[in-house]
């Protein structure tokens, strides 16, 4: 066998090994399925709840996601969906999370969060079923890592909620930012 | 000594080209992406476990050979098979191990989930805590048999360096 033939044989085998290695690594990851929801109940549930690729437990940014609130710079606002929407679902838990900028930012007053409301296109209004708030602080004792200030308000929204779905910020937003859109569509605000 | 055979041995990680490894990978891919959708059930569920556990030690041994330049031995194959089997059993039987695995796999999958599914944060993968799946760990030891068959009669699977034949 010539040296050239040996060289090609070696190259082909090396390429085959690399290909099988990549395929095998991918197959190993893909065989563990991400949590999936059953098919979205078309017509029975609002588009507001339609997940990307039926992922169970997913989130999206509110619009705008970043804004200046009263006494706080909100770095990111996200809308979280923790359960699958099925045909028999009547209410869906939806959590709105606000992360504040700054390493010494205090907690948003709990009363402000409790006063926030969500409204939809039918003119219905919902208050939070629970709220959570904390100021910025160390991740754990003596750690150099600081967790940002964070506030959360959870709502139980009916499965037929109609766009536009808006979060009314009340005292937190003041006059400059009275509300946010929680819908999937809408213009995205550039994050700094 | 056959030079073509020598050339084949020179490729690191070529254990992955072993027929058992290739068949296991093919079964894993076909079962995960075709058969499970066409006929979801006990058989297709177990088939992925068996194929994956048969293939994974080959993959680990090949990566080890590529990284360390040390050819796979029976001892290394036995260790890799035992570790793979033990990890799989722990994932199926222990809640903390399952949570750890689900979280780590979620992070590893995140780039693909973000690109394909629009995920904005890593999602823990779903793992069925089915104790009967543990029987599939026997498939891990196929790699040991393959290595033993590849290098018969050598203690510990140690490979002697090929002796070049007379120049032509």
Tab-separated table of C-alpha atoms in Angstrom:
chain	number	residue	atom	x	y	z
A	1	UNK	CA	0.000	0.000	0.000
A	2	UNK	CA	1.366	3.420	-0.905
A	3	UNK	CA	2.002	6.129	1.669
A	4	UNK	CA	-0.593	8.319	-0.033
A	5	UNK	CA	-3.252	5.616	0.276
A	6	UNK	CA	-2.347	5.140	3.940
A	7	UNK	CA	-2.606	8.860	4.522
A	8	UNK	CA	-6.059	9.045	2.955
A	9	UNK	CA	-7.166	5.993	4.873
A	10	UNK	CA	-6.025	7.602	8.109
A	11	UNK	CA	-7.733	10.878	7.260
A	12	UNK	CA	-10.992	9.200	6.400
A	13	UNK	CA	-10.914	7.202	9.601
A	14	UNK	CA	-10.091	10.299	11.631
A	15	UNK	CA	-12.989	12.141	10.014
A	16	UNK	CA	-15.276	9.184	10.680
A	17	UNK	CA	-14.200	9.095	14.331
A	18	UNK	CA	-14.857	12.836	14.681
A	19	UNK	CA	-18.255	12.481	13.026
A	20	UNK	CA	-19.317	9.585	15.253
A	21	UNK	CA	-18.019	11.460	18.296
A	22	UNK	CA	-20.096	14.554	17.476
A	23	UNK	CA	-23.162	12.499	16.560
A	24	UNK	CA	-22.789	10.409	19.679
A	25	UNK	CA	-22.398	13.445	21.929
A	26	UNK	CA	-25.445	15.059	20.361
A	27	UNK	CA	-27.482	11.875	20.597
A	28	UNK	CA	-26.540	11.514	24.267
A	29	UNK	CA	-27.807	15.024	24.978
A	30	UNK	CA	-30.879	14.664	22.780
A	31	UNK	CA	-31.957	11.373	24.297
A	32	UNK	CA	-32.716	13.201	27.545
A	33	UNK	CA	-35.818	15.056	26.538
A	34	UNK	CA	-36.541	18.554	27.701
A	35	UNK	CA	-39.811	18.775	29.536
A	36	UNK	CA	-42.580	19.165	26.997
A	37	UNK	CA	-46.186	20.133	27.198
A	38	UNK	CA	-48.904	18.276	25.324
A	39	UNK	CA	-50.152	19.992	22.196
A	40	UNK	CA	-51.369	23.512	22.812
A	41	UNK	CA	-55.193	23.469	22.992
A	42	UNK	CA	-55.927	25.457	19.836
A	43	UNK	CA	-58.917	27.732	20.221
A	44	UNK	CA	-59.457	26.794	23.860
A	45	UNK	CA	-56.598	28.877	25.242
A	46	UNK	CA	-55.386	32.383	24.574
A	47	UNK	CA	-52.324	32.933	22.391
A	48	UNK	CA	-50.919	34.708	25.440
A	49	UNK	CA	-50.060	31.307	26.867
A	50	UNK	CA	-48.651	29.696	23.713
A	51	UNK	CA	-45.164	28.467	24.567
A	52	UNK	CA	-42.268	28.336	22.128
A	53	UNK	CA	-42.026	24.665	21.055
A	54	UNK	CA	-44.273	23.541	23.920
A	55	UNK	CA	-41.575	23.977	26.543
A	56	UNK	CA	-42.837	23.348	30.045
A	57	UNK	CA	-41.648	26.098	32.311
A	58	UNK	CA	-40.612	28.992	30.137
A	59	UNK	CA	-40.441	32.750	30.204
A	60	UNK	CA	-40.317	35.792	28.007
A	61	UNK	CA	-39.471	39.438	28.464
A	62	UNK	CA	-42.134	42.006	29.182
A	63	UNK	CA	-42.241	45.086	26.961
A	64	UNK	CA	-40.400	47.175	27.878
A	65	UNK	CA	-38.198	44.923	29.947
A	66	UNK	CA	-35.873	47.664	31.141
A	67	UNK	CA	-37.181	50.931	32.530
A	68	UNK	CA	-36.714	53.558	35.214
A	69	UNK	CA	-39.199	53.168	38.048
A	70	UNK	CA	-39.770	55.350	41.080
A	71	UNK	CA	-36.595	54.944	43.119
A	72	UNK	CA	-35.438	51.893	41.159
A	73	UNK	CA	-33.788	51.066	37.856
A	74	UNK	CA	-35.440	47.915	36.600
A	75	UNK	CA	-32.829	45.975	34.673
A	76	UNK	CA	-35.068	43.223	33.384
A	77	UNK	CA	-38.721	42.278	33.584
A	78	UNK	CA	-39.729	38.745	32.691
A	79	UNK	CA	-43.033	36.880	32.544
A	80	UNK	CA	-42.823	33.269	33.773
A	81	UNK	CA	-45.142	30.396	32.994
A	82	UNK	CA	-44.621	27.341	35.153
A	83	UNK	CA	-47.253	24.915	33.934
A	84	UNK	CA	-48.566	23.484	30.714
A	85	UNK	CA	-51.863	24.803	29.414
A	86	UNK	CA	-54.185	21.905	28.696
A	87	UNK	CA	-57.694	21.731	27.278
A	88	UNK	CA	-59.174	21.402	30.774
A	89	UNK	CA	-57.109	24.282	32.244
A	90	UNK	CA	-59.182	27.164	33.606
A	91	UNK	CA	-56.591	29.383	35.305
A	92	UNK	CA	-52.875	29.672	34.712
A	93	UNK	CA	-50.301	30.881	37.249
A	94	UNK	CA	-48.275	33.714	35.723
A	95	UNK	CA	-45.402	35.312	37.583
A	96	UNK	CA	-43.860	38.670	36.714
A	97	UNK	CA	-40.294	39.150	37.937
A	98	UNK	CA	-38.488	42.476	38.127
A	99	UNK	CA	-34.716	42.553	38.657
A	100	UNK	CA	-33.255	45.849	39.813
A	101	UNK	CA	-29.889	47.332	39.002
A	102	UNK	CA	-27.396	48.230	41.737
A	103	UNK	CA	-25.537	46.304	44.399
A	104	UNK	CA	-27.061	48.260	47.274
A	105	UNK	CA	-30.613	48.576	46.036
A	106	UNK	CA	-33.222	48.041	48.711
A	107	UNK	CA	-36.384	45.974	48.446
A	108	UNK	CA	-39.415	47.327	46.629
A	109	UNK	CA	-42.141	47.911	49.234
A	110	UNK	CA	-44.416	44.892	49.436
A	111	UNK	CA	-47.480	47.151	49.425
A	112	UNK	CA	-46.456	48.508	46.027
A	113	UNK	CA	-46.286	45.001	44.602
A	114	UNK	CA	-49.602	44.005	46.141
A	115	UNK	CA	-51.212	47.048	44.540
A	116	UNK	CA	-50.069	46.115	41.030
A	117	UNK	CA	-52.759	44.758	38.711
A	118	UNK	CA	-53.018	42.942	35.394
A	119	UNK	CA	-55.712	43.900	32.886
A	120	UNK	CA	-56.721	42.336	29.566
A	121	UNK	CA	-58.530	43.384	26.407
A	122	UNK	CA	-61.920	42.459	27.885
A	123	UNK	CA	-61.403	45.058	30.593
A	124	UNK	CA	-60.949	42.483	33.353
A	125	UNK	CA	-58.560	43.165	36.222
A	126	UNK	CA	-56.609	40.793	38.472
A	127	UNK	CA	-54.627	41.437	41.624
A	128	UNK	CA	-51.607	39.374	42.704
A	129	UNK	CA	-52.251	36.178	44.605
A	130	UNK	CA	-48.765	36.418	46.105
A	131	UNK	CA	-45.796	38.764	46.057
A	132	UNK	CA	-42.140	38.475	46.960
A	133	UNK	CA	-39.515	41.153	47.376
A	134	UNK	CA	-35.923	41.368	48.535
A	135	UNK	CA	-33.104	43.876	48.377
A	136	UNK	CA	-29.684	43.323	46.875
A	137	UNK	CA	-27.355	41.364	49.092
A	138	UNK	CA	-24.653	38.745	49.284
A	139	UNK	CA	-25.557	35.384	47.807
A	140	UNK	CA	-24.456	33.779	51.063
A	141	UNK	CA	-22.460	34.786	54.120
A	142	UNK	CA	-18.975	36.141	53.340
A	143	UNK	CA	-19.449	35.609	49.616
A	144	UNK	CA	-18.204	38.200	47.189
A	145	UNK	CA	-21.151	37.687	44.892
A	146	UNK	CA	-24.128	39.987	45.223
A	147	UNK	CA	-27.631	38.961	44.244
A	148	UNK	CA	-29.601	41.803	42.678
A	149	UNK	CA	-32.741	43.187	44.244
A	150	UNK	CA	-35.720	41.269	42.971
A	151	UNK	CA	-39.477	41.519	43.152
A	152	UNK	CA	-42.106	39.076	41.997
A	153	UNK	CA	-45.868	39.208	41.690
A	154	UNK	CA	-47.877	36.121	40.835
A	155	UNK	CA	-51.291	36.215	39.201
A	156	UNK	CA	-53.872	33.576	38.351
A	157	UNK	CA	-55.063	34.467	34.882
A	158	UNK	CA	-57.977	32.790	33.098
A	159	UNK	CA	-57.092	30.680	30.101
A	160	UNK	CA	-59.117	32.967	27.821
A	161	UNK	CA	-57.223	36.144	28.737
A	162	UNK	CA	-57.408	38.544	25.817
A	163	UNK	CA	-54.683	40.788	24.413
A	164	UNK	CA	-53.537	43.368	25.231
A	165	UNK	CA	-52.451	42.016	28.608
A	166	UNK	CA	-50.866	44.761	30.691
A	167	UNK	CA	-49.201	44.988	34.076
A	168	UNK	CA	-50.112	48.210	35.836
A	169	UNK	CA	-47.199	49.201	38.017
A	170	UNK	CA	-48.976	51.671	40.282
A	171	UNK	CA	-46.637	53.505	42.612
A	172	UNK	CA	-43.607	51.622	41.343
A	173	UNK	CA	-43.993	52.968	37.800
A	174	UNK	CA	-45.202	56.435	38.726
A	175	UNK	CA	-46.289	58.687	35.895
A	176	UNK	CA	-43.359	57.912	33.613
A	177	UNK	CA	-43.995	54.179	33.293
A	178	UNK	CA	-47.527	53.338	34.393
A	179	UNK	CA	-47.748	49.971	32.656
A	180	UNK	CA	-45.923	47.198	30.807
A	181	UNK	CA	-47.108	44.848	28.083
A	182	UNK	CA	-46.989	41.171	28.988
A	183	UNK	CA	-47.996	39.981	25.514
A	184	UNK	CA	-45.670	37.937	23.358
A	185	UNK	CA	-45.763	40.446	20.529
A	186	UNK	CA	-44.946	44.095	20.637
A	187	UNK	CA	-41.897	46.213	20.014
A	188	UNK	CA	-38.830	45.097	21.930
A	189	UNK	CA	-37.032	47.745	23.898
A	190	UNK	CA	-33.281	47.782	23.466
A	191	UNK	CA	-31.542	46.679	26.591
A	192	UNK	CA	-28.405	48.619	27.599
B	1	UNK	CA	2.552	-7.367	9.288
B	2	UNK	CA	-0.179	-5.802	7.161
B	3	UNK	CA	0.517	-2.099	6.705
B	4	UNK	CA	-3.143	-1.299	6.094
B	5	UNK	CA	-3.941	-2.769	9.478
B	6	UNK	CA	-1.191	-0.660	11.040
B	7	UNK	CA	-2.590	2.463	9.423
B	8	UNK	CA	-6.054	1.697	10.794
B	9	UNK	CA	-4.667	1.286	14.305
B	10	UNK	CA	-2.956	4.675	14.095
B	11	UNK	CA	-6.217	6.635	14.384
B	12	UNK	CA	-6.995	7.681	17.922
B	13	UNK	CA	-10.554	7.053	19.047
B	14	UNK	CA	-11.228	4.564	16.287
B	15	UNK	CA	-12.920	2.328	18.824
B	16	UNK	CA	-15.987	4.383	17.873
B	17	UNK	CA	-15.887	2.718	14.471
B	18	UNK	CA	-16.419	-0.678	16.090
B	19	UNK	CA	-19.583	-2.242	14.592
B	20	UNK	CA	-21.226	-2.485	18.018
B	21	UNK	CA	-20.699	1.223	18.624
B	22	UNK	CA	-22.009	2.180	15.191
B	23	UNK	CA	-25.062	-0.055	15.477
B	24	UNK	CA	-25.800	1.239	18.994
B	25	UNK	CA	-25.592	4.832	17.816
B	26	UNK	CA	-27.781	4.120	14.792
B	27	UNK	CA	-30.381	2.403	16.980
B	28	UNK	CA	-30.293	5.306	19.442
B	29	UNK	CA	-30.819	7.904	16.714
B	30	UNK	CA	-33.520	5.982	14.858
B	31	UNK	CA	-35.351	5.047	18.050
B	32	UNK	CA	-35.256	8.543	19.570
B	33	UNK	CA	-36.254	10.402	16.441
B	34	UNK	CA	-38.499	7.964	14.579
B	35	UNK	CA	-39.626	4.917	16.520
B	36	UNK	CA	-40.609	6.710	19.730
B	37	UNK	CA	-42.972	8.953	17.782
B	38	UNK	CA	-44.300	6.094	15.648
B	39	UNK	CA	-44.745	3.581	18.461
B	40	UNK	CA	-44.356	5.108	21.908
B	41	UNK	CA	-44.274	2.476	24.614
B	42	UNK	CA	-42.253	0.131	26.762
B	43	UNK	CA	-40.105	-1.338	23.980
B	44	UNK	CA	-39.001	1.950	22.435
B	45	UNK	CA	-38.475	3.390	25.897
B	46	UNK	CA	-36.109	0.592	26.918
B	47	UNK	CA	-34.433	0.429	23.510
B	48	UNK	CA	-32.989	3.923	23.932
B	49	UNK	CA	-31.632	3.011	27.360
B	50	UNK	CA	-29.953	-0.139	26.043
B	51	UNK	CA	-28.555	1.501	22.912
B	52	UNK	CA	-27.370	4.568	24.801
B	53	UNK	CA	-25.718	2.540	27.531
B	54	UNK	CA	-24.042	0.302	24.960
B	55	UNK	CA	-22.705	3.286	23.039
B	56	UNK	CA	-21.697	5.639	25.845
B	57	UNK	CA	-18.693	3.614	27.145
B	58	UNK	CA	-17.355	3.499	23.578
B	59	UNK	CA	-17.677	7.274	23.424
B	60	UNK	CA	-15.932	7.776	26.775
B	61	UNK	CA	-13.127	5.382	25.863
B	62	UNK	CA	-12.637	7.090	22.510
B	63	UNK	CA	-12.519	10.530	24.115
B	64	UNK	CA	-10.052	9.183	26.664
B	65	UNK	CA	-7.859	7.839	23.874
B	66	UNK	CA	-8.002	11.108	21.945
B	67	UNK	CA	-7.148	13.144	25.027
B	68	UNK	CA	-4.530	10.931	26.641
B	69	UNK	CA	-3.213	9.075	23.577
B	70	UNK	CA	-3.577	5.856	25.561
B	71	UNK	CA	-5.308	3.021	23.719
B	72	UNK	CA	-8.362	1.541	25.418
B	73	UNK	CA	-7.666	-1.418	27.653
B	74	UNK	CA	-9.975	-3.998	29.141
B	75	UNK	CA	-9.368	-2.494	32.544
B	76	UNK	CA	-10.255	1.003	31.344
B	77	UNK	CA	-13.319	-0.369	29.581
B	78	UNK	CA	-14.413	-2.152	32.744
B	79	UNK	CA	-13.990	1.014	34.811
B	80	UNK	CA	-15.849	3.149	32.274
B	81	UNK	CA	-18.649	0.580	32.008
B	82	UNK	CA	-18.961	0.347	35.780
B	83	UNK	CA	-19.008	4.124	36.220
B	84	UNK	CA	-21.553	4.544	33.421
B	85	UNK	CA	-23.777	1.822	34.857
B	86	UNK	CA	-23.522	3.170	38.383
B	87	UNK	CA	-24.310	6.714	37.261
B	88	UNK	CA	-27.312	5.515	35.267
B	89	UNK	CA	-28.592	3.458	38.178
B	90	UNK	CA	-28.145	6.398	40.545
B	91	UNK	CA	-30.087	8.679	38.184
B	92	UNK	CA	-32.929	6.195	38.010
B	93	UNK	CA	-33.023	5.353	41.709
B	94	UNK	CA	-31.941	8.485	43.588
B	95	UNK	CA	-33.809	11.789	43.572
B	96	UNK	CA	-30.736	13.988	44.289
B	97	UNK	CA	-28.740	12.251	41.535
B	98	UNK	CA	-31.655	12.631	39.150
B	99	UNK	CA	-32.015	16.334	39.975
B	100	UNK	CA	-28.294	16.911	39.493
B	101	UNK	CA	-28.288	15.093	36.169
B	102	UNK	CA	-31.451	16.870	34.974
B	103	UNK	CA	-29.952	20.249	35.831
B	104	UNK	CA	-26.577	19.581	34.233
B	105	UNK	CA	-28.158	18.196	31.071
B	106	UNK	CA	-30.469	21.184	30.927
B	107	UNK	CA	-27.476	23.513	30.970
B	108	UNK	CA	-25.647	21.456	28.320
B	109	UNK	CA	-28.745	21.424	26.118
B	110	UNK	CA	-29.501	25.096	26.596
B	111	UNK	CA	-27.771	26.422	23.447
B	112	UNK	CA	-29.773	24.010	21.301
B	113	UNK	CA	-33.009	24.607	23.230
B	114	UNK	CA	-32.528	28.367	22.888
B	115	UNK	CA	-31.878	28.163	19.154
B	116	UNK	CA	-34.548	25.613	18.304
B	117	UNK	CA	-37.185	26.094	20.971
B	118	UNK	CA	-36.679	29.704	22.000
B	119	UNK	CA	-35.863	28.815	25.610
B	120	UNK	CA	-34.602	31.832	27.527
B	121	UNK	CA	-33.027	29.937	30.380
B	122	UNK	CA	-31.774	26.380	30.911
B	123	UNK	CA	-34.554	23.900	31.573
B	124	UNK	CA	-33.949	20.758	33.581
B	125	UNK	CA	-34.544	17.723	31.391
B	126	UNK	CA	-37.276	15.239	32.191
B	127	UNK	CA	-36.081	11.921	33.647
B	128	UNK	CA	-38.497	9.104	34.333
B	129	UNK	CA	-37.658	7.542	37.720
B	130	UNK	CA	-38.263	4.000	36.536
B	131	UNK	CA	-36.312	1.433	38.571
B	132	UNK	CA	-36.897	-1.258	35.960
B	133	UNK	CA	-34.686	0.710	33.561
B	134	UNK	CA	-31.679	-0.245	35.670
B	135	UNK	CA	-31.610	-3.681	34.048
B	136	UNK	CA	-30.289	-1.922	30.927
B	137	UNK	CA	-26.923	-1.295	32.621
B	138	UNK	CA	-25.727	-4.705	31.433
B	139	UNK	CA	-25.416	-3.068	28.000
B	140	UNK	CA	-22.531	-0.979	29.360
B	141	UNK	CA	-20.321	-4.055	29.430
B	142	UNK	CA	-20.609	-4.668	25.691
B	143	UNK	CA	-17.653	-2.304	25.327
B	144	UNK	CA	-15.585	-4.521	27.637
B	145	UNK	CA	-16.379	-7.548	25.495
B	146	UNK	CA	-15.542	-5.593	22.359
B	147	UNK	CA	-12.157	-4.572	23.748
B	148	UNK	CA	-11.457	-8.105	24.936
B	149	UNK	CA	-12.294	-9.507	21.523
B	150	UNK	CA	-10.145	-6.844	19.872
B	151	UNK	CA	-7.031	-7.740	21.850
B	152	UNK	CA	-7.335	-11.375	22.784
B	153	UNK	CA	-4.847	-12.953	25.113
B	154	UNK	CA	-3.133	-9.803	26.342
B	155	UNK	CA	-3.245	-9.291	30.099
B	156	UNK	CA	-5.190	-6.196	31.065
B	157	UNK	CA	-5.885	-5.509	27.428
B	158	UNK	CA	-2.456	-3.937	27.012
B	159	UNK	CA	-1.602	-3.465	23.413
B	160	UNK	CA	1.843	-4.219	22.082
B	161	UNK	CA	3.202	-1.710	19.620
B	162	UNK	CA	2.788	-3.002	16.085
B	163	UNK	CA	6.037	-4.222	14.612
B	164	UNK	CA	6.633	-2.851	11.140
B	165	UNK	CA	6.975	-5.447	8.430
B	166	UNK	CA	9.973	-5.756	6.121
B	167	UNK	CA	10.281	-2.912	3.687
B	168	UNK	CA	8.880	-3.632	0.270
